[in-house]
Tab-separated table of C-alpha atoms in Angstrom:
chain	number	residue	atom	x	y	z
I	1	UNK	CA	90.094	128.024	61.009
I	2	UNK	CA	87.505	128.368	58.054
I	3	UNK	CA	87.625	125.254	56.102
I	4	UNK	CA	90.648	124.107	57.604
I	5	UNK	CA	94.437	125.163	57.080
I	6	UNK	CA	96.350	124.507	53.852
I	7	UNK	CA	98.767	121.794	54.680
I	8	UNK	CA	101.785	124.716	54.580
I	9	UNK	CA	101.049	125.508	57.683
I	10	UNK	CA	101.790	121.995	59.123
I	11	UNK	CA	104.946	121.941	57.541
I	12	UNK	CA	105.926	125.218	58.057
I	13	UNK	CA	105.163	124.335	61.972
I	14	UNK	CA	107.548	121.408	61.056
I	15	UNK	CA	110.082	123.701	59.850
I	16	UNK	CA	110.155	125.581	62.985
I	17	UNK	CA	110.114	122.487	65.674
I	18	UNK	CA	112.997	122.972	68.175
I	19	UNK	CA	112.506	119.456	68.781
I	20	UNK	CA	111.976	118.262	65.197
I	21	UNK	CA	115.900	116.159	65.633
I	22	UNK	CA	114.551	114.280	68.499
I	23	UNK	CA	112.267	112.140	66.151
I	24	UNK	CA	115.521	110.754	64.450
I	25	UNK	CA	116.772	109.214	67.896
I	26	UNK	CA	113.279	107.107	67.677
I	27	UNK	CA	112.966	103.891	65.971
I	28	UNK	CA	111.001	104.752	63.190
I	29	UNK	CA	110.491	101.228	61.077
I	30	UNK	CA	107.750	102.201	58.877
I	31	UNK	CA	107.813	106.315	58.153
I	32	UNK	CA	103.974	105.635	56.182
I	33	UNK	CA	102.755	104.658	59.443
I	34	UNK	CA	101.237	107.883	61.680
I	35	UNK	CA	101.624	106.727	65.282
I	36	UNK	CA	99.074	108.630	67.401
I	37	UNK	CA	99.175	106.200	70.599
I	38	UNK	CA	102.149	107.667	72.631
I	39	UNK	CA	99.788	107.872	75.404
I	40	UNK	CA	99.620	104.256	75.581
I	41	UNK	CA	102.659	103.071	74.824
I	42	UNK	CA	105.921	105.684	73.370
I	43	UNK	CA	108.044	104.365	70.673
I	44	UNK	CA	111.144	102.911	71.238
I	45	UNK	CA	114.350	105.046	71.742
I	46	UNK	CA	117.056	104.223	69.232
I	47	UNK	CA	119.802	104.057	72.054
I	48	UNK	CA	117.704	101.550	74.334
I	49	UNK	CA	118.507	98.380	72.492
I	50	UNK	CA	122.376	99.111	72.634
I	51	UNK	CA	121.528	100.278	76.416
I	52	UNK	CA	120.189	96.699	77.001
I	53	UNK	CA	122.540	95.008	75.294
I	54	UNK	CA	125.258	96.353	77.114
I	55	UNK	CA	123.517	95.363	80.766
I	56	UNK	CA	122.440	91.673	78.889
I	57	UNK	CA	125.900	90.960	77.258
I	58	UNK	CA	128.482	93.084	79.947
I	59	UNK	CA	126.563	93.128	83.167
I	60	UNK	CA	124.722	90.117	83.221
I	61	UNK	CA	126.476	87.821	81.035
I	62	UNK	CA	130.395	89.125	82.059
I	63	UNK	CA	129.713	90.471	84.788
I	64	UNK	CA	127.197	87.894	86.513
I	65	UNK	CA	126.431	88.795	90.325
I	66	UNK	CA	129.615	91.108	90.844
I	67	UNK	CA	127.640	93.508	88.623
I	68	UNK	CA	124.612	93.897	91.289
I	69	UNK	CA	126.802	96.717	92.941
I	70	UNK	CA	126.328	98.875	89.933
I	71	UNK	CA	122.641	97.931	90.038
I	72	UNK	CA	121.463	97.849	93.084
I	73	UNK	CA	120.202	101.405	93.435
I	74	UNK	CA	118.990	102.048	90.110
I	75	UNK	CA	115.861	102.609	91.457
I	76	UNK	CA	116.438	105.658	93.711
I	77	UNK	CA	118.912	106.946	90.955
I	78	UNK	CA	116.349	107.174	88.652
I	79	UNK	CA	113.746	108.335	90.922
I	80	UNK	CA	116.044	111.212	91.437
I	81	UNK	CA	116.257	112.243	87.460
I	82	UNK	CA	112.377	112.047	87.315
I	83	UNK	CA	112.275	113.899	90.486
I	84	UNK	CA	114.623	116.762	88.998
I	85	UNK	CA	113.346	116.931	85.283
I	86	UNK	CA	109.670	115.307	85.304
I	87	UNK	CA	108.276	115.748	88.444
I	88	UNK	CA	109.568	118.752	90.189
I	89	UNK	CA	110.037	117.185	93.013
I	90	UNK	CA	113.688	116.962	95.271
I	91	UNK	CA	116.261	114.134	95.811
I	92	UNK	CA	115.157	111.359	97.757
I	93	UNK	CA	111.368	111.384	97.234
I	94	UNK	CA	110.879	109.477	94.100
I	95	UNK	CA	111.621	106.132	93.404
I	96	UNK	CA	111.322	103.626	90.557
I	97	UNK	CA	109.726	100.209	91.720
I	98	UNK	CA	106.873	97.683	90.753
I	99	UNK	CA	103.657	98.876	88.764
I	100	UNK	CA	101.780	101.864	89.017
I	101	UNK	CA	98.680	99.564	90.356
I	102	UNK	CA	101.258	98.019	92.953
I	103	UNK	CA	102.889	101.441	94.113
I	104	UNK	CA	98.745	103.227	94.093
I	105	UNK	CA	97.973	100.130	96.488
I	106	UNK	CA	101.140	100.410	98.745
I	107	UNK	CA	100.615	104.312	99.198
I	108	UNK	CA	97.046	104.399	99.454
I	109	UNK	CA	97.241	101.691	102.098
I	110	UNK	CA	100.023	103.998	103.897
I	111	UNK	CA	97.720	106.796	103.787
I	112	UNK	CA	94.757	104.930	105.117
I	113	UNK	CA	96.876	103.349	108.065
I	114	UNK	CA	97.983	107.026	109.303
I	115	UNK	CA	94.360	108.434	108.987
I	116	UNK	CA	92.808	106.382	112.385
I	117	UNK	CA	89.745	107.691	112.796
I	118	UNK	CA	88.539	109.026	109.453
I	119	UNK	CA	86.169	106.674	107.457
I	120	UNK	CA	85.634	107.870	103.809
I	121	UNK	CA	88.005	107.383	100.496
I	122	UNK	CA	86.845	109.792	97.599
I	123	UNK	CA	87.754	108.902	94.133
I	124	UNK	CA	86.672	109.881	90.497
I	125	UNK	CA	83.912	107.935	89.409
I	126	UNK	CA	85.345	107.874	85.874
I	127	UNK	CA	88.888	107.439	86.879
I	128	UNK	CA	91.016	104.583	85.221
I	129	UNK	CA	89.693	101.337	86.154
I	130	UNK	CA	92.311	99.795	88.533
I	131	UNK	CA	92.796	102.944	90.682
I	132	UNK	CA	88.979	102.788	91.534
I	133	UNK	CA	88.965	98.759	91.678
I	134	UNK	CA	92.398	98.891	94.502
I	135	UNK	CA	90.405	101.923	96.444
I	136	UNK	CA	87.301	99.624	96.240
I	137	UNK	CA	89.118	96.620	97.579
I	138	UNK	CA	90.928	98.763	100.378
I	139	UNK	CA	87.712	100.260	101.510
I	140	UNK	CA	85.969	96.910	101.776
I	141	UNK	CA	88.596	95.297	103.763
I	142	UNK	CA	89.113	98.109	106.239
I	143	UNK	CA	85.352	99.173	106.367
I	144	UNK	CA	85.292	102.345	105.033
I	145	UNK	CA	83.378	104.265	102.821
I	146	UNK	CA	84.139	104.763	99.207
I	147	UNK	CA	82.809	107.931	97.753
I	148	UNK	CA	82.729	107.999	93.810
I	149	UNK	CA	82.703	111.612	93.165
I	150	UNK	CA	80.442	112.343	89.483
I	151	UNK	CA	82.445	113.507	87.159
I	152	UNK	CA	81.694	114.831	83.444
I	153	UNK	CA	83.056	112.091	80.670
I	154	UNK	CA	84.495	114.978	78.599
I	155	UNK	CA	85.361	117.724	80.944
I	156	UNK	CA	86.714	116.127	83.964
I	157	UNK	CA	86.142	116.481	87.835
I	158	UNK	CA	84.407	119.727	88.394
I	159	UNK	CA	86.454	120.919	91.962
I	160	UNK	CA	83.202	122.042	93.332
I	161	UNK	CA	82.353	118.428	93.498
I	162	UNK	CA	85.217	117.628	95.282
I	163	UNK	CA	85.086	120.290	97.721
I	164	UNK	CA	81.153	119.500	98.608
I	165	UNK	CA	82.481	116.223	99.360
I	166	UNK	CA	85.578	116.954	101.615
I	167	UNK	CA	85.044	116.842	105.562
I	168	UNK	CA	86.559	115.725	107.991
I	169	UNK	CA	85.674	112.130	107.232
I	170	UNK	CA	87.585	112.008	104.437
I	171	UNK	CA	91.298	110.246	104.721
I	172	UNK	CA	91.889	110.254	101.279
I	173	UNK	CA	91.379	111.280	97.604
I	174	UNK	CA	92.612	109.688	95.160
I	175	UNK	CA	92.537	111.612	91.389
I	176	UNK	CA	94.465	111.271	88.099
I	177	UNK	CA	96.137	114.568	87.400
I	178	UNK	CA	95.089	113.971	83.705
I	179	UNK	CA	92.117	111.782	82.883
I	180	UNK	CA	93.268	108.874	80.467
I	181	UNK	CA	89.940	109.104	78.735
I	182	UNK	CA	89.594	112.864	78.009
I	183	UNK	CA	92.877	114.288	78.884
I	184	UNK	CA	91.249	116.819	81.518
I	185	UNK	CA	94.101	118.364	83.309
I	186	UNK	CA	93.008	119.181	87.117
I	187	UNK	CA	94.382	122.481	89.106
I	188	UNK	CA	97.082	119.872	91.716
I	189	UNK	CA	98.021	122.715	93.908
I	190	UNK	CA	93.686	124.089	94.247
I	191	UNK	CA	93.262	120.310	95.084
I	192	UNK	CA	95.700	120.193	97.256
I	193	UNK	CA	94.670	123.606	99.199
I	194	UNK	CA	90.758	122.324	99.430
I	195	UNK	CA	92.066	118.733	100.620
I	196	UNK	CA	94.476	120.382	103.582
I	197	UNK	CA	91.233	122.812	104.527
I	198	UNK	CA	89.700	118.963	106.041
I	199	UNK	CA	93.159	117.186	106.692
I	200	UNK	CA	92.545	114.473	104.050
I	201	UNK	CA	95.367	113.644	101.744
I	202	UNK	CA	95.705	113.519	98.063
I	203	UNK	CA	97.204	110.381	95.868
I	204	UNK	CA	97.841	111.316	92.345
I	205	UNK	CA	97.852	109.324	89.774
I	206	UNK	CA	100.629	111.189	87.171
I	207	UNK	CA	100.125	108.526	84.450
I	208	UNK	CA	99.024	110.562	81.667
I	209	UNK	CA	101.051	113.477	82.643
I	210	UNK	CA	104.389	112.628	83.227
I	211	UNK	CA	106.614	113.326	80.456
I	212	UNK	CA	104.064	115.602	78.797
I	213	UNK	CA	102.441	118.353	81.398
I	214	UNK	CA	105.380	120.128	83.133
I	215	UNK	CA	104.640	118.833	86.727
I	216	UNK	CA	105.719	120.474	90.377
I	217	UNK	CA	105.099	118.106	93.357
I	218	UNK	CA	106.935	120.398	96.159
I	219	UNK	CA	105.329	123.474	94.714
I	220	UNK	CA	101.970	122.644	94.745
I	221	UNK	CA	102.670	120.995	98.175
I	222	UNK	CA	101.794	117.662	97.221
I	223	UNK	CA	102.342	114.652	99.431
I	224	UNK	CA	101.846	111.343	97.730
I	225	UNK	CA	101.579	110.595	93.478
I	226	UNK	CA	102.579	107.540	91.286
I	227	UNK	CA	102.694	107.016	87.540
I	228	UNK	CA	104.239	105.121	84.977
I	229	UNK	CA	106.937	105.185	82.170
I	230	UNK	CA	106.223	103.810	79.153
I	231	UNK	CA	103.997	106.518	77.749
I	232	UNK	CA	105.442	109.869	77.200
I	233	UNK	CA	108.683	108.607	79.374
I	234	UNK	CA	109.278	106.027	76.552
I	235	UNK	CA	110.622	103.532	78.780
I	236	UNK	CA	109.189	100.235	77.017
I	237	UNK	CA	105.928	97.948	77.292
I	238	UNK	CA	105.377	97.336	80.976
I	239	UNK	CA	108.449	99.311	82.179
I	240	UNK	CA	108.774	99.951	85.874
I	241	UNK	CA	106.653	102.873	87.492
I	242	UNK	CA	107.354	105.574	90.111
I	243	UNK	CA	106.175	106.718	93.432
I	244	UNK	CA	106.642	109.918	95.288
I	245	UNK	CA	106.291	110.710	99.154
I	246	UNK	CA	107.734	113.862	100.423
I	247	UNK	CA	110.360	113.774	102.457
I	248	UNK	CA	108.507	114.950	105.829
I	249	UNK	CA	105.932	111.752	105.529
I	250	UNK	CA	108.828	109.330	104.456
I	251	UNK	CA	109.053	108.179	108.393
I	252	UNK	CA	105.434	108.457	109.272
I	253	UNK	CA	104.115	106.041	106.300
I	254	UNK	CA	104.767	102.349	106.869
I	255	UNK	CA	103.535	101.048	103.582
I	256	UNK	CA	101.906	97.370	103.761
I	257	UNK	CA	104.026	95.151	101.436
I	258	UNK	CA	106.897	94.634	103.702
I	259	UNK	CA	109.872	93.668	101.629
I	260	UNK	CA	113.844	92.909	101.823
I	261	UNK	CA	114.215	96.171	99.833
I	262	UNK	CA	113.011	98.026	102.190
I	263	UNK	CA	114.436	96.740	105.088
I	264	UNK	CA	117.633	98.713	106.862
I	265	UNK	CA	120.676	96.702	106.607
I	266	UNK	CA	119.170	94.327	104.638
I	267	UNK	CA	121.777	92.110	103.840
I	268	UNK	CA	121.742	91.437	107.414
I	269	UNK	CA	118.871	89.253	106.966
I	270	UNK	CA	117.506	90.439	110.332
I	271	UNK	CA	114.525	88.437	111.757
I	272	UNK	CA	112.438	91.421	112.284
I	273	UNK	CA	111.128	94.410	109.240
I	274	UNK	CA	112.876	97.443	110.303
I	275	UNK	CA	112.387	100.241	107.556
I	276	UNK	CA	114.935	102.161	106.264
I	277	UNK	CA	113.799	105.729	107.028
I	278	UNK	CA	114.078	107.212	103.530
I	279	UNK	CA	112.075	106.820	99.953
I	280	UNK	CA	113.833	103.344	99.534
I	281	UNK	CA	111.507	102.004	102.761
I	282	UNK	CA	108.436	101.735	99.808
I	283	UNK	CA	110.365	99.061	97.958
I	284	UNK	CA	109.374	95.424	97.899
I	285	UNK	CA	111.862	92.930	96.429
I	286	UNK	CA	114.595	92.831	93.726
I	287	UNK	CA	113.799	95.182	91.020
I	288	UNK	CA	113.470	93.937	87.122
I	289	UNK	CA	116.732	95.061	85.930
I	290	UNK	CA	116.494	94.811	82.445
I	291	UNK	CA	112.975	96.917	82.786
I	292	UNK	CA	114.819	99.592	84.876
I	293	UNK	CA	117.767	100.113	82.276
I	294	UNK	CA	115.439	100.375	79.378
I	295	UNK	CA	114.571	103.960	81.318
I	296	UNK	CA	117.778	105.269	81.733
I	297	UNK	CA	118.193	106.298	77.994
I	298	UNK	CA	114.506	107.053	77.652
I	299	UNK	CA	115.096	109.956	80.282
I	300	UNK	CA	118.167	111.267	78.603
I	301	UNK	CA	115.831	112.241	75.572
I	302	UNK	CA	113.477	113.779	78.185
I	303	UNK	CA	116.032	115.860	80.347
I	304	UNK	CA	117.794	117.479	77.003
I	305	UNK	CA	114.190	118.113	75.515
I	306	UNK	CA	112.644	119.975	78.951
I	307	UNK	CA	109.212	119.922	79.660
I	308	UNK	CA	108.926	123.416	78.600
I	309	UNK	CA	109.535	123.040	75.417
I	310	UNK	CA	107.557	119.256	75.340
I	311	UNK	CA	104.576	121.073	76.819
I	312	UNK	CA	104.874	124.025	74.306
I	313	UNK	CA	104.994	121.586	71.407
I	314	UNK	CA	102.062	119.538	72.446
I	315	UNK	CA	100.000	122.386	72.967
I	316	UNK	CA	100.440	123.332	69.419
I	317	UNK	CA	100.083	119.676	68.189
I	318	UNK	CA	96.815	119.622	69.949
I	319	UNK	CA	95.339	123.133	68.934
I	320	UNK	CA	95.715	121.782	65.071
I	321	UNK	CA	94.249	118.426	65.953
I	322	UNK	CA	91.410	120.590	67.441
I	323	UNK	CA	91.000	122.686	63.973
I	324	UNK	CA	91.235	119.708	61.853
I	325	UNK	CA	88.647	117.975	63.619
I	326	UNK	CA	85.891	120.858	63.995
I	327	UNK	CA	86.607	121.252	60.105
I	328	UNK	CA	86.801	117.969	58.158
I	329	UNK	CA	85.591	115.955	61.175
I	330	UNK	CA	82.406	117.562	63.229
I	331	UNK	CA	80.556	117.219	59.587
I	332	UNK	CA	80.821	113.523	59.525
I	333	UNK	CA	79.718	112.641	63.177
I	334	UNK	CA	82.065	113.394	65.315
I	335	UNK	CA	81.972	115.867	68.199
I	336	UNK	CA	84.564	117.127	70.556
I	337	UNK	CA	85.381	114.741	73.945
I	338	UNK	CA	88.130	116.852	75.344
I	339	UNK	CA	87.895	120.203	77.453
I	340	UNK	CA	89.166	123.104	75.106
I	341	UNK	CA	91.633	125.077	74.704
I	342	UNK	CA	94.515	122.613	74.693
I	343	UNK	CA	95.745	124.187	77.887
I	344	UNK	CA	92.822	122.462	79.653
I	345	UNK	CA	94.221	118.831	79.146
I	346	UNK	CA	97.101	116.899	78.522
I	347	UNK	CA	98.862	115.950	75.405
I	348	UNK	CA	96.220	113.767	74.047
I	349	UNK	CA	92.773	114.457	72.389
I	350	UNK	CA	89.797	112.438	72.437
I	351	UNK	CA	86.939	112.418	70.245
I	352	UNK	CA	83.333	111.034	70.377
I	353	UNK	CA	81.753	109.399	67.420
I	354	UNK	CA	79.046	106.549	67.415
I	355	UNK	CA	81.343	104.320	65.511
I	356	UNK	CA	84.541	105.140	66.879
I	357	UNK	CA	85.585	101.789	67.767
I	358	UNK	CA	85.280	100.404	64.266
I	359	UNK	CA	87.032	103.435	62.714
I	360	UNK	CA	89.624	103.029	65.036
I	361	UNK	CA	89.853	99.108	63.659
I	362	UNK	CA	89.776	100.490	60.250
I	363	UNK	CA	92.494	103.081	60.967
I	364	UNK	CA	94.932	100.777	61.881
I	365	UNK	CA	94.097	98.263	59.495
I	366	UNK	CA	93.514	99.991	56.058
I	367	UNK	CA	94.652	103.703	56.773
I	368	UNK	CA	98.221	103.233	58.211
I	369	UNK	CA	97.215	105.308	61.407
I	370	UNK	CA	97.432	104.275	64.941
I	371	UNK	CA	95.603	105.650	67.504
I	372	UNK	CA	93.300	103.974	70.124
I	373	UNK	CA	90.122	103.347	71.695
I	374	UNK	CA	87.806	104.278	75.180
I	375	UNK	CA	84.680	103.687	76.191
I	376	UNK	CA	82.112	104.350	75.770
I	377	UNK	CA	82.534	105.536	71.541
I	378	UNK	CA	85.879	107.736	71.779
I	379	UNK	CA	88.531	107.825	69.603
I	380	UNK	CA	91.668	109.200	71.551
I	381	UNK	CA	94.714	110.898	69.433
I	382	UNK	CA	97.846	111.008	71.573
I	383	UNK	CA	100.508	112.904	69.467
I	384	UNK	CA	104.004	112.558	71.558
I	385	UNK	CA	105.576	115.983	70.786
I	386	UNK	CA	109.239	113.868	71.127
I	387	UNK	CA	108.607	112.424	68.090
I	388	UNK	CA	105.219	113.285	66.444
I	389	UNK	CA	105.257	115.856	63.507
I	390	UNK	CA	102.461	118.471	62.585
I	391	UNK	CA	102.761	116.896	59.065
I	392	UNK	CA	101.558	113.662	60.497
I	393	UNK	CA	98.887	115.157	62.742
I	394	UNK	CA	97.361	116.506	59.451
I	395	UNK	CA	97.652	113.501	57.345
I	396	UNK	CA	95.949	111.290	60.179
I	397	UNK	CA	93.149	113.772	60.554
I	398	UNK	CA	92.929	113.811	56.454
I	399	UNK	CA	92.739	109.864	56.593
I	400	UNK	CA	90.056	109.765	59.030
I	401	UNK	CA	87.906	111.682	56.921
I	402	UNK	CA	88.605	109.609	54.180
I	403	UNK	CA	87.797	106.640	56.321
I	404	UNK	CA	84.698	107.878	57.473
I	405	UNK	CA	83.149	110.003	54.527
I	406	UNK	CA	83.947	106.726	52.091
I	407	UNK	CA	82.206	104.661	55.326
I	408	UNK	CA	85.206	101.894	54.544
I	409	UNK	CA	84.570	101.357	58.291
I	410	UNK	CA	81.308	99.494	58.153
I	411	UNK	CA	82.414	96.068	57.175
I	412	UNK	CA	84.449	95.856	60.818
I	413	UNK	CA	82.818	93.879	63.390
I	414	UNK	CA	81.024	96.670	65.624
I	415	UNK	CA	81.254	94.006	68.897
I	416	UNK	CA	84.544	95.697	71.021
I	417	UNK	CA	87.100	93.265	71.232
I	418	UNK	CA	89.609	92.901	73.883
I	419	UNK	CA	91.791	96.542	73.832
I	420	UNK	CA	94.565	97.839	76.036
C-alpha cells in the first residue's frame, strides 16, 4: 500500500484476530522482545513445564519403571494426533520418533531397497543441507546416481524441471513441501502425480510446513513423509520428529535400522528381527520420553486453534510483512526473496540484503527483534500465528527500517559465525 499502512490497521487486525487469546497460553518472558523466529524454534507453551514436572516427579520419581505402561505407546498416540489434526493422514500412519534426519534416512533407505533396478535419486539442489547430505551418502553406498535439480533460490523448484528429470530409472524423489530458505510452497498433489507417472516414490520433508500449512497427505496420494515438531508445533528444542508411511506400504517397506522397538513381541527378546506389521516397525529404540511429553501440551494448542484458522492468520501476517517491506525496506536495499503472493509460500518471509547477516545480529542485540539469517544474504522473518501479533510485525519492520536507515549495523562483524 502507498507509503505503508497506518499502525491502526495492525491494531484493528489484532482486535479482530480469532486466535489472539492463544498468545496468553505461551511463555512471554520479555514483552518488549519481538520474536519472529518461530520457523526455527517455537515459543514455550505455558502448560509444558507443568506437564514435564508431572512426568518427572510422578512418573519417573514416583512410578519409576512402573510408569512404562503409560509411556510405551506415546510415539504412536502422538502420531495419531498429528495424523488427524496436522497432516491429513489416517490413524496408524504416523509415529513420533528420533530426529527428522534419522527418519529421512530410514524412509529413504527403505524406499530405495524396495526399488531394485532403478538407479537415480532426485533432490532439489537448494533443499536443506542434511536432506541432500543423507541422500548423497545413500546414493554413494548403493552405487546410485544423485541428480540435484536446479532450483530458484527465491521462487523454489519449477515443476517443469522435475517433470523433465523424471524417467523410469528414478527410484526416489525427496523434496521439502516448504522451502527452508524462501518459504516457497510446492503443489504436493501435482508432484505425486508426476512421480506416479514413471513409478517413482516421493519422500516429503514437512519441517517448515507442519503446524503452519494445512497438509493433506491422504488426499494428495502421498506415500512417505518426515518432519520436525519444534518449529510451528512448539514441541521444544530438539523435540522428536515424526514419520509417515501410507498404510498399504507399511508391510512392504523394511527400514534399514533394525531395533527392538520395531520388533514383534519385543519383550520376548527373540534371536532374529521380525518387525511388527504396522507403523511401529519404523521405530528403533527406547524413545526420549521427556521430549515426547513436551509435544503433548503443544499439540493441544494446535488442535484447538485448527490448521484452517492458523493458515488464514499466517497469510494475513505475511501480506502485512510484504506490504511494509515494499514500502519501507525496498528503498533501503532490500528486495523480496520469497514467492508472492503469500499463498505461494509457507508462513515465513525471506528478504535479501547484501548486509543481511550484520543486520540480523544488530536487530537481536540492539533492537530487540529476533529473526534469523540464511546464506546467501537472506533475512528470514518467521511470524507464528498462534502467538505473533500483527502489531509485532508492524513494529519489527519499523525497527528494521530504522536500524538500516541509521546504518547502526555497520559496526558488526561481517564474517558469518555459527548460526542454527
